[in-house]
Coordinates of C-alpha atoms in Angstrom, one line a residue:
M1 CA 0.0 0.0 0.0
A2 CA 1.4 3.3 -1.0
F3 CA 0.8 6.5 1.0
R4 CA 0.4 9.8 -0.9
I5 CA 1.0 13.1 0.8
T6 CA 1.0 16.5 -0.6
A7 CA 4.0 18.9 -0.7
K8 CA 2.2 21.1 1.8
E9 CA 1.8 18.1 4.3
A10 CA 5.5 17.1 3.7
A11 CA 6.6 20.7 4.5
R12 CA 4.4 20.9 7.6
Y13 CA 5.6 17.5 9.0
P14 CA 9.3 17.0 8.4
G15 CA 10.3 13.4 8.2
L16 CA 6.8 12.2 7.5
R17 CA 7.6 10.6 4.2
A18 CA 10.5 8.6 5.8
R19 CA 8.3 7.4 8.7
L20 CA 5.5 6.4 6.3
A21 CA 8.0 4.5 4.1
A22 CA 9.4 2.7 7.2
A23 CA 5.9 1.8 8.3
A24 CA 5.1 0.4 4.9
T25 CA 8.0 -2.0 4.9
P26 CA 7.6 -5.0 7.3
P27 CA 10.1 -5.3 10.1
V28 CA 12.9 -7.9 9.7
R29 CA 12.1 -10.8 12.0
S30 CA 14.8 -12.7 13.7
Q31 CA 15.4 -16.2 12.7
R32 CA 15.7 -17.4 16.3
V33 CA 12.8 -19.4 17.6
R34 CA 12.1 -19.5 21.3
G35 CA 13.8 -22.4 23.0
K36 CA 15.9 -23.2 19.9
T37 CA 19.0 -21.1 20.5
A38 CA 22.3 -22.0 19.1
P39 CA 24.7 -23.6 21.6
S40 CA 27.1 -21.1 23.1
T41 CA 30.3 -21.7 24.9
T42 CA 29.3 -19.3 27.7
A43 CA 25.7 -20.6 28.1
Y44 CA 26.7 -23.0 30.8
V45 CA 29.4 -22.2 33.4
Q46 CA 30.2 -25.0 35.9
W47 CA 31.3 -23.9 39.4
D48 CA 34.8 -24.5 40.5
P49 CA 34.8 -24.8 44.3
D50 CA 38.6 -24.8 44.8
R51 CA 38.9 -21.5 43.1
E52 CA 36.2 -19.8 45.1
I53 CA 36.5 -21.3 48.5
G54 CA 40.2 -22.1 48.7
D55 CA 41.3 -24.0 51.8
A56 CA 38.5 -23.0 54.2
R57 CA 36.9 -25.6 56.3
R58 CA 33.9 -27.0 54.5
W59 CA 31.4 -29.9 54.3
V60 CA 29.6 -31.2 51.3
L61 CA 26.2 -32.7 51.5
D62 CA 24.9 -34.5 48.4
L63 CA 21.1 -34.7 48.5
P64 CA 19.6 -38.0 47.3
D65 CA 17.9 -38.1 43.9
T66 CA 14.6 -36.6 44.9
E67 CA 12.2 -34.0 43.5
L68 CA 13.2 -30.4 44.5
L69 CA 11.2 -27.2 44.9
N70 CA 11.4 -24.8 42.0
A71 CA 10.5 -21.1 42.3
N72 CA 8.7 -21.3 38.9
D73 CA 6.5 -24.2 40.0
R74 CA 3.0 -23.1 41.1
G75 CA 1.9 -26.4 42.4
H76 CA -0.6 -27.2 45.1
W77 CA 0.3 -26.0 48.6
S78 CA 0.3 -29.6 50.0
R79 CA 2.7 -30.8 47.4
R80 CA 5.1 -27.9 48.1
Q81 CA 4.8 -28.7 51.8
R82 CA 5.6 -32.4 51.2
L83 CA 8.6 -31.5 49.1
T84 CA 9.8 -29.0 51.7
S85 CA 9.6 -31.5 54.4
S86 CA 11.4 -34.2 52.5
V87 CA 14.3 -31.9 51.6
R88 CA 14.5 -30.5 55.2
E89 CA 14.6 -34.0 56.7
A90 CA 17.1 -35.4 54.2
V91 CA 19.5 -32.5 54.9
A92 CA 19.1 -33.0 58.7
V93 CA 19.9 -36.7 58.4
L94 CA 22.9 -36.1 56.1
A95 CA 24.3 -33.3 58.5
R96 CA 24.0 -35.6 61.5
Q97 CA 25.7 -38.5 59.6
Q98 CA 28.7 -36.3 58.7
R99 CA 28.7 -34.9 62.3
I100 CA 29.0 -31.3 61.3
P101 CA 29.7 -29.3 64.4
Q102 CA 27.6 -26.2 65.5
L103 CA 28.9 -23.2 63.6
T104 CA 28.8 -19.6 64.7
R105 CA 29.1 -18.1 61.2
A106 CA 28.8 -20.0 57.9
R107 CA 28.0 -19.5 54.3
V108 CA 26.0 -22.0 52.3
I109 CA 26.4 -22.6 48.6
Y110 CA 23.8 -24.8 46.9
V111 CA 25.0 -26.4 43.8
V112 CA 22.3 -27.4 41.3
K113 CA 23.3 -30.3 39.0
P114 CA 21.1 -30.3 35.9
K115 CA 20.3 -33.2 33.6
L116 CA 22.6 -34.1 30.8
R117 CA 20.6 -32.4 28.0
T118 CA 20.1 -29.1 29.8
R119 CA 21.7 -26.3 27.9
V120 CA 20.9 -23.2 29.9
F121 CA 19.2 -23.0 33.3
D122 CA 19.0 -20.7 36.2
P123 CA 20.2 -22.3 39.5
A124 CA 18.6 -19.5 41.5
N125 CA 15.2 -21.0 40.7
W126 CA 15.9 -23.7 43.3
A127 CA 16.1 -21.2 46.1
P128 CA 13.0 -22.7 47.9
S129 CA 14.8 -26.0 48.1
A130 CA 17.9 -24.2 49.4
K131 CA 15.8 -22.5 52.1
A132 CA 14.4 -25.9 53.2
A133 CA 17.9 -27.3 53.2
V134 CA 19.2 -24.5 55.5
D135 CA 16.2 -25.1 57.8
G136 CA 17.3 -28.8 57.8
L137 CA 20.8 -27.7 58.9
Q138 CA 19.2 -25.8 61.7
D139 CA 17.2 -28.9 62.7
A140 CA 20.4 -30.8 62.9
S141 CA 21.9 -28.1 65.2
V142 CA 24.5 -27.0 62.7
F143 CA 23.2 -23.4 63.3
E144 CA 21.6 -22.1 66.4
D145 CA 19.5 -19.9 64.2
D146 CA 19.5 -19.3 60.4
N147 CA 19.4 -15.4 60.6
A148 CA 21.8 -13.2 58.7
A149 CA 24.3 -13.0 61.5
V150 CA 24.9 -16.7 61.5
V151 CA 24.2 -17.7 57.8
T152 CA 26.0 -15.0 55.8
G153 CA 24.7 -16.1 52.5
V154 CA 22.9 -18.8 50.6
D155 CA 24.3 -18.6 47.1
P156 CA 23.4 -20.6 44.0
R157 CA 25.9 -22.3 41.7
A158 CA 25.7 -24.5 38.6
G159 CA 27.2 -27.9 39.1
E160 CA 28.2 -30.7 36.6
R161 CA 25.5 -32.2 34.4
Q162 CA 24.4 -35.7 35.5
G163 CA 22.0 -38.4 34.5
G164 CA 18.9 -39.3 36.5
A165 CA 15.3 -38.6 36.7
N166 CA 15.6 -35.4 38.7
I167 CA 17.8 -32.3 38.9
R168 CA 20.1 -32.9 41.9
M169 CA 21.4 -30.5 44.5
S170 CA 24.5 -30.4 46.8
L171 CA 25.1 -28.1 49.7
V172 CA 28.6 -26.8 50.5
I173 CA 28.7 -25.4 54.1
I174 CA 31.7 -23.1 54.5
D175 CA 32.9 -22.3 58.1
Q176 CA 33.3 -18.5 58.5
G177 CA 34.0 -18.6 62.2
E178 CA 35.7 -16.0 64.3
G179 CA 39.1 -16.2 62.6
T180 CA 38.1 -16.2 58.9
Q181 CA 37.1 -13.5 56.5
P182 CA 33.7 -13.5 54.8

């Protein structure tokens, strides 16, 4: 469809012809389709614990292959409560088995291990599972309380890809007691 404007209109509205011509041509659409992005070398960055933690005293708890809570999941409240209880109890049992002492200050890193075919994912989506895990550490008397003075941070990291039915999670508890720097 061609637009016709008079010389008087063109003089009155500078740039009108260019805007009408741009509106007449369809915009160039990207060839990318949602969910079908090209693989990128920076799309998945695996966490290196030795580089970040160094030689600080730490404990690693590998949660069993169980269903985790996801922040994007809008399931029924009873299902969320059941999953929260199972994560909390599993972490409490694992912490007691490893005999983790009571810590005055600590940082918790939760490492989310995606499935083999996962290209890009957001480990922060599993924060509800991490919260349940920190509550489980409190149940096991690793922390007196899980307030900000005791637990200095609960940080997500991407772990190695693994096989299995569910996305898995590990907790790394880093002691930041009196003599260490945060």
